[in-house]
mmCIF file of C-alpha atoms in Angstrom:
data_model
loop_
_atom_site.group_PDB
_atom_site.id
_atom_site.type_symbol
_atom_site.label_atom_id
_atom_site.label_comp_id
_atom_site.label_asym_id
_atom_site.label_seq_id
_atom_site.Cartn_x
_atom_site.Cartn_y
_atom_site.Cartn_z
ATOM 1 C CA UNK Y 199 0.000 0.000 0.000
ATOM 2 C CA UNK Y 200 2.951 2.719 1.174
ATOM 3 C CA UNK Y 201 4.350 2.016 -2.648
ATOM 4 C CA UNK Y 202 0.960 1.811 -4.504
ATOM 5 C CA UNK Y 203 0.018 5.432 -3.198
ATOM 6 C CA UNK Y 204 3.183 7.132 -3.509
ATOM 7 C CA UNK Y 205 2.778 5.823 -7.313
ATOM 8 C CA UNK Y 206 -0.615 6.911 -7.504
ATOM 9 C CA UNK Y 207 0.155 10.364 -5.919
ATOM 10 C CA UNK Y 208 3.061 10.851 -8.503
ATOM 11 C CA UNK Y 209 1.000 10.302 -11.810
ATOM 12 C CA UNK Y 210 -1.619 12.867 -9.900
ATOM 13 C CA UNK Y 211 -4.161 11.062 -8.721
ATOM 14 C CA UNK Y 212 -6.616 13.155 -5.482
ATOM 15 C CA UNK Y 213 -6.718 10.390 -2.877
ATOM 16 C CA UNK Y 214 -10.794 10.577 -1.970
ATOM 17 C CA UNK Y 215 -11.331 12.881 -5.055
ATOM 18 C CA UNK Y 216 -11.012 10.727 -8.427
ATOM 19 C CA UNK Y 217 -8.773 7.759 -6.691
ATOM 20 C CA UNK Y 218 -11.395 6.028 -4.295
ATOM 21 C CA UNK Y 219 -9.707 3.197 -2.350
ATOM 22 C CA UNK Y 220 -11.350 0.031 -0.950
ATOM 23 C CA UNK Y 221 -14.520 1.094 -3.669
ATOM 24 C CA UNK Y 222 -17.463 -0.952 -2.678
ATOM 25 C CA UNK Y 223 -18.857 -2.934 -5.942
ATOM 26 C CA UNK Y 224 -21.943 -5.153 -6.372
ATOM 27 C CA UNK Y 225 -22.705 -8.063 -8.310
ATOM 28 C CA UNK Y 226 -19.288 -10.018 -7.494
ATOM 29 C CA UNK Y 227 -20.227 -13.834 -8.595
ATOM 30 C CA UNK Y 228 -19.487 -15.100 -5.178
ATOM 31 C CA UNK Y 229 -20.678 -14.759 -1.519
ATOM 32 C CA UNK Y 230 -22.495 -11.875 -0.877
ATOM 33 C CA UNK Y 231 -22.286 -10.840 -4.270
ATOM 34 C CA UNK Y 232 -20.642 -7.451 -2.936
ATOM 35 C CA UNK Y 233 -16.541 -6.797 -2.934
ATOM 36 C CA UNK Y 234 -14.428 -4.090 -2.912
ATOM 37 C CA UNK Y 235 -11.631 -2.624 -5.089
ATOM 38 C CA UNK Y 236 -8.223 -1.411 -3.784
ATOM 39 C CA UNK Y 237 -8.707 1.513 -5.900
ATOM 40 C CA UNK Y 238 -10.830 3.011 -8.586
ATOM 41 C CA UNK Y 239 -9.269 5.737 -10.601
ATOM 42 C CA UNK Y 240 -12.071 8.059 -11.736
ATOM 43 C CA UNK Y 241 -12.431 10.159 -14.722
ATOM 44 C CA UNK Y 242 -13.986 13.989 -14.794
ATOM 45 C CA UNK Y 243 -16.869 12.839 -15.873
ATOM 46 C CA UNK Y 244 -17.684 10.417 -12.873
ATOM 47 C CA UNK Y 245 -17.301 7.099 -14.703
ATOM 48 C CA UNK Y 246 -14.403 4.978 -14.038
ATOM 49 C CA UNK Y 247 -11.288 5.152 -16.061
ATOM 50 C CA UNK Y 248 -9.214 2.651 -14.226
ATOM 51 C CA UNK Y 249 -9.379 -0.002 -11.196
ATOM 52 C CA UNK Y 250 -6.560 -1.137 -9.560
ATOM 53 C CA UNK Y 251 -5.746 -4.550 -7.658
ATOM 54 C CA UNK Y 252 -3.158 -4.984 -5.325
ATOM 55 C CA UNK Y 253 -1.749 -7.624 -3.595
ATOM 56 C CA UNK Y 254 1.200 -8.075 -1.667
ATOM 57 C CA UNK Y 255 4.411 -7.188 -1.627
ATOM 58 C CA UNK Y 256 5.249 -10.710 -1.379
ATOM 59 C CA UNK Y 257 3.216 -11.929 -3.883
ATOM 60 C CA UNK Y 258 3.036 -12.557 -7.549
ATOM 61 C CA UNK Y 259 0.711 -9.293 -9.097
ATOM 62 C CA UNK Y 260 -0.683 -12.035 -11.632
ATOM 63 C CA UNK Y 261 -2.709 -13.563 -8.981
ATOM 64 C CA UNK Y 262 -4.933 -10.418 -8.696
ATOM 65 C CA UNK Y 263 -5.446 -10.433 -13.068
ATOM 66 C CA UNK Y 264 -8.834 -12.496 -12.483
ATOM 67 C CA UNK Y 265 -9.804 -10.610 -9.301
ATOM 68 C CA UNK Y 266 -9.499 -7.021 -11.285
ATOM 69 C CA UNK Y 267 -11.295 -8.735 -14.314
ATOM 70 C CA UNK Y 268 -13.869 -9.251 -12.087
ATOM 71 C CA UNK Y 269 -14.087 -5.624 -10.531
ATOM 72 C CA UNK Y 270 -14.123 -4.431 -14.120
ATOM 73 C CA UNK Y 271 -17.156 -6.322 -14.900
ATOM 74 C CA UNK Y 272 -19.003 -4.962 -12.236
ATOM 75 C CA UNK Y 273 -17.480 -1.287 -12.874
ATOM 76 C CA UNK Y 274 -18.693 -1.437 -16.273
ATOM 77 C CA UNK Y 275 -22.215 -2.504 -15.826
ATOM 78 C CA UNK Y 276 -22.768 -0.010 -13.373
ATOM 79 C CA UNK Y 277 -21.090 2.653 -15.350
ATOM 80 C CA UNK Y 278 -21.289 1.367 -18.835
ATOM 81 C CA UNK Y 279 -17.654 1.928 -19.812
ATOM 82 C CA UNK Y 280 -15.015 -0.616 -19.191
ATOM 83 C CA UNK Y 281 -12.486 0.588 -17.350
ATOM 84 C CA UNK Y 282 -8.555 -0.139 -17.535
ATOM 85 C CA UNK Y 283 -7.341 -2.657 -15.813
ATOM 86 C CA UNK Y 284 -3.863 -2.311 -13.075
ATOM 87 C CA UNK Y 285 -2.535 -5.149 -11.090
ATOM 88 C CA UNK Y 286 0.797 -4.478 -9.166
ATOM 89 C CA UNK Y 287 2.184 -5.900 -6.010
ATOM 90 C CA UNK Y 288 4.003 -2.010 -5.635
ATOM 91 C CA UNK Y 289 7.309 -3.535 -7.278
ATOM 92 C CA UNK Y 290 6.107 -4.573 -10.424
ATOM 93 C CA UNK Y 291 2.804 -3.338 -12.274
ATOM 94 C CA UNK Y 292 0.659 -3.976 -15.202
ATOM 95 C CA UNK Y 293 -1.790 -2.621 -17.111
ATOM 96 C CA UNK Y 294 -4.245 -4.455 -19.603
ATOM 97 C CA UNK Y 295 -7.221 -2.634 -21.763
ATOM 98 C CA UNK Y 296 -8.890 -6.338 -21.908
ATOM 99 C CA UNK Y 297 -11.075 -4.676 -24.711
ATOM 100 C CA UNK Y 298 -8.444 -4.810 -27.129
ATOM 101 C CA UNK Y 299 -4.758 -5.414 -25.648
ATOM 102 C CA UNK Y 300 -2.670 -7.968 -23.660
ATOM 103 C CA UNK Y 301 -1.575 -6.971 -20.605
ATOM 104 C CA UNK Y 302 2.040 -5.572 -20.385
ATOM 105 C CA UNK Y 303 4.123 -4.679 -17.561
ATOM 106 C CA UNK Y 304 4.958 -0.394 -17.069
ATOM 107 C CA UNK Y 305 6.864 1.689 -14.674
ATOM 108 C CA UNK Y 306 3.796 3.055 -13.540
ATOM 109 C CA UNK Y 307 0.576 3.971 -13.340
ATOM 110 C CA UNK Y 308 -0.926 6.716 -15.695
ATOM 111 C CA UNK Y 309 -2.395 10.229 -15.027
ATOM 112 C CA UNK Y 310 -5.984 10.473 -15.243
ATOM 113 C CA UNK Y 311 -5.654 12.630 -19.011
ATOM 114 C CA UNK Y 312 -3.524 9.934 -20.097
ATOM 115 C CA UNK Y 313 -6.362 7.222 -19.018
ATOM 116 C CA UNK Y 314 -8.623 9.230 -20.305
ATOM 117 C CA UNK Y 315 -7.265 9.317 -23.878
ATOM 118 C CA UNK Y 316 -6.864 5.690 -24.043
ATOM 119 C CA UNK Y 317 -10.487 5.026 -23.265
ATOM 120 C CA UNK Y 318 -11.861 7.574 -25.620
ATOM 121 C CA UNK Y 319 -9.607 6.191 -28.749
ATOM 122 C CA UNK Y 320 -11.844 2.747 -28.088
ATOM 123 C CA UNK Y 321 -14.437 4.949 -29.252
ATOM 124 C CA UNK Y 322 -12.901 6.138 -32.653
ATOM 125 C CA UNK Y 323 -11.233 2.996 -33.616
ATOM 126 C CA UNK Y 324 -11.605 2.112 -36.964
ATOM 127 C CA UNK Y 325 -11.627 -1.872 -38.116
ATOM 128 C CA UNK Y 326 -8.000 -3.128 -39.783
ATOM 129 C CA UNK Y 327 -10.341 -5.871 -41.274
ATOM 130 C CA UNK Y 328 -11.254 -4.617 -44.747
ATOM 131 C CA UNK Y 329 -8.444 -1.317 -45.467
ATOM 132 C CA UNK Y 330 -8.427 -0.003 -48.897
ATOM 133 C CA UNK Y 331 -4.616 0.156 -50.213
ATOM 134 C CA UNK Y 332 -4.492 3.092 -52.291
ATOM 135 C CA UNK Y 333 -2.593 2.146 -55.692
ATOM 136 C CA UNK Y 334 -0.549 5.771 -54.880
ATOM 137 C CA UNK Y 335 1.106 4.167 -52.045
ATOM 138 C CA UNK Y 336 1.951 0.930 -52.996
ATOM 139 C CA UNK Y 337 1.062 -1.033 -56.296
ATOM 140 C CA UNK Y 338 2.962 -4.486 -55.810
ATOM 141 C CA UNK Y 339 0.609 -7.472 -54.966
ATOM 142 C CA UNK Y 340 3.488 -8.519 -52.289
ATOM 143 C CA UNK Y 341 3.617 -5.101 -50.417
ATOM 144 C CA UNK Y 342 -0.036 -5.287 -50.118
ATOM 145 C CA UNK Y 343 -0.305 -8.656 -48.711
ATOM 146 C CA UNK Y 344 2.346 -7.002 -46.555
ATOM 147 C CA UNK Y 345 0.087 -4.256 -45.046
ATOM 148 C CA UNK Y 346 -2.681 -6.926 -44.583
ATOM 149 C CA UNK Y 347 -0.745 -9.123 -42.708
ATOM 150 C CA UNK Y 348 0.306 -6.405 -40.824
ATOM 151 C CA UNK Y 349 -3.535 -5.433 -39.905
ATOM 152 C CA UNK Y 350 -4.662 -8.649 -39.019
ATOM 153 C CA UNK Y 351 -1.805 -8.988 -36.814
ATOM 154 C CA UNK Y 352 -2.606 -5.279 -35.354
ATOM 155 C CA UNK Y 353 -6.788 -6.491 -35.332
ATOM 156 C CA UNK Y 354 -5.687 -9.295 -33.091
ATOM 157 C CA UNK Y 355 -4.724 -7.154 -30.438
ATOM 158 C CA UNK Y 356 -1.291 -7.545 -31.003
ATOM 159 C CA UNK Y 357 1.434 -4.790 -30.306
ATOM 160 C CA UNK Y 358 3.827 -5.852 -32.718
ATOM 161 C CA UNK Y 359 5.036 -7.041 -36.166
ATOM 162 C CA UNK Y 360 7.729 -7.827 -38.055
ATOM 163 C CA UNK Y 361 8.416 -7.207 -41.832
ATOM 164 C CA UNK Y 362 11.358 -9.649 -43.549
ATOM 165 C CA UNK Y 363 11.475 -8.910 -47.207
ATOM 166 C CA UNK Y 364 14.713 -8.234 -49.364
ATOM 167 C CA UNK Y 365 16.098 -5.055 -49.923
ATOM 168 C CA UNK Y 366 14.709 -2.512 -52.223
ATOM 169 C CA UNK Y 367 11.526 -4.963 -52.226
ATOM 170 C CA UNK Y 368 9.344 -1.426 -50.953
ATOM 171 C CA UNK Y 369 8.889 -2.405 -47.193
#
């Protein structure tokens, strides 16, 4: 906890203001059906941008991926927008946008605008699936196949790719 809100404090989150600890959510599939976040990070707007889990320092932070999966569910029913996922153990952190993304490991967490942004570009995403190569770019059949390879590795949620052709080919 002493690491998680120092962190938390740095990237500008108002403890009690937009970054609610111990946030009470219902609906959990278990028990009582009620649980509680460590921490919600809220946007201006009052709907949740990001919820945090966080275990131990002891522990593994993957053990709390299912737990904030969870929390996210119930965030976004109530809310109706999905937030961002954290999971940390205050040594090493992740974040995963489970609408889109794997999760990755960071060196933090990230300001509410930054949060902010990511959510909203889920609104104004536009589908790799069926891209129209314009001829002025590239005419080869081989660079095209190129670019949609590239998309449909992109439209699986991956964050990378990898070109090999030969030189002067047009990569």
């Amino acid at each position: 906890k002493q690491y998680i809100d120092v962190e938390l404090k740095d990237a500008g989150w108002v403890f009690d203001v937009d970054c609610i600890e111990e946030y009470e959510l219902q609906g959990m599939p278990f028990g009582t059906g009620i649980g509680y976040a460590d921490y919600v990070l809220f946007g201006d707007n009052g709907k949740p941008l990001a919820v945090v889990e966080a275990k131990r320092a002891s522990e593994n932070p993957d053990k709390g991926k299912h737990q904030a999966t969870l929390y996210a569910d119930c965030l976004e029913k109530k809310y109706g927008q999905r937030p961002i996922i954290f999971y940390t153990n205050g040594f090493r952190t992740y974040i995963w946008d489970d609408t889109y993304y794997p999760e990755r490991p960071v060196s933090g967490f990230y300001s509410k605008e930054d949060l902010q942004l990511r959510v909203d570009r889920r609104q104004h995403r536009i589908s790799l699936d069926n891209i129209r190569i314009s001829d002025d770019i590239t005419n080869r059949y081989y660079q095209k196949e190129a670019i949609k390879a590239v998309c449909e590795t992109f439209s699986k949620g991956s964050r990378k790719s990898l070109l090999v052709m030969a030189t002067g080919s047009g990569k």
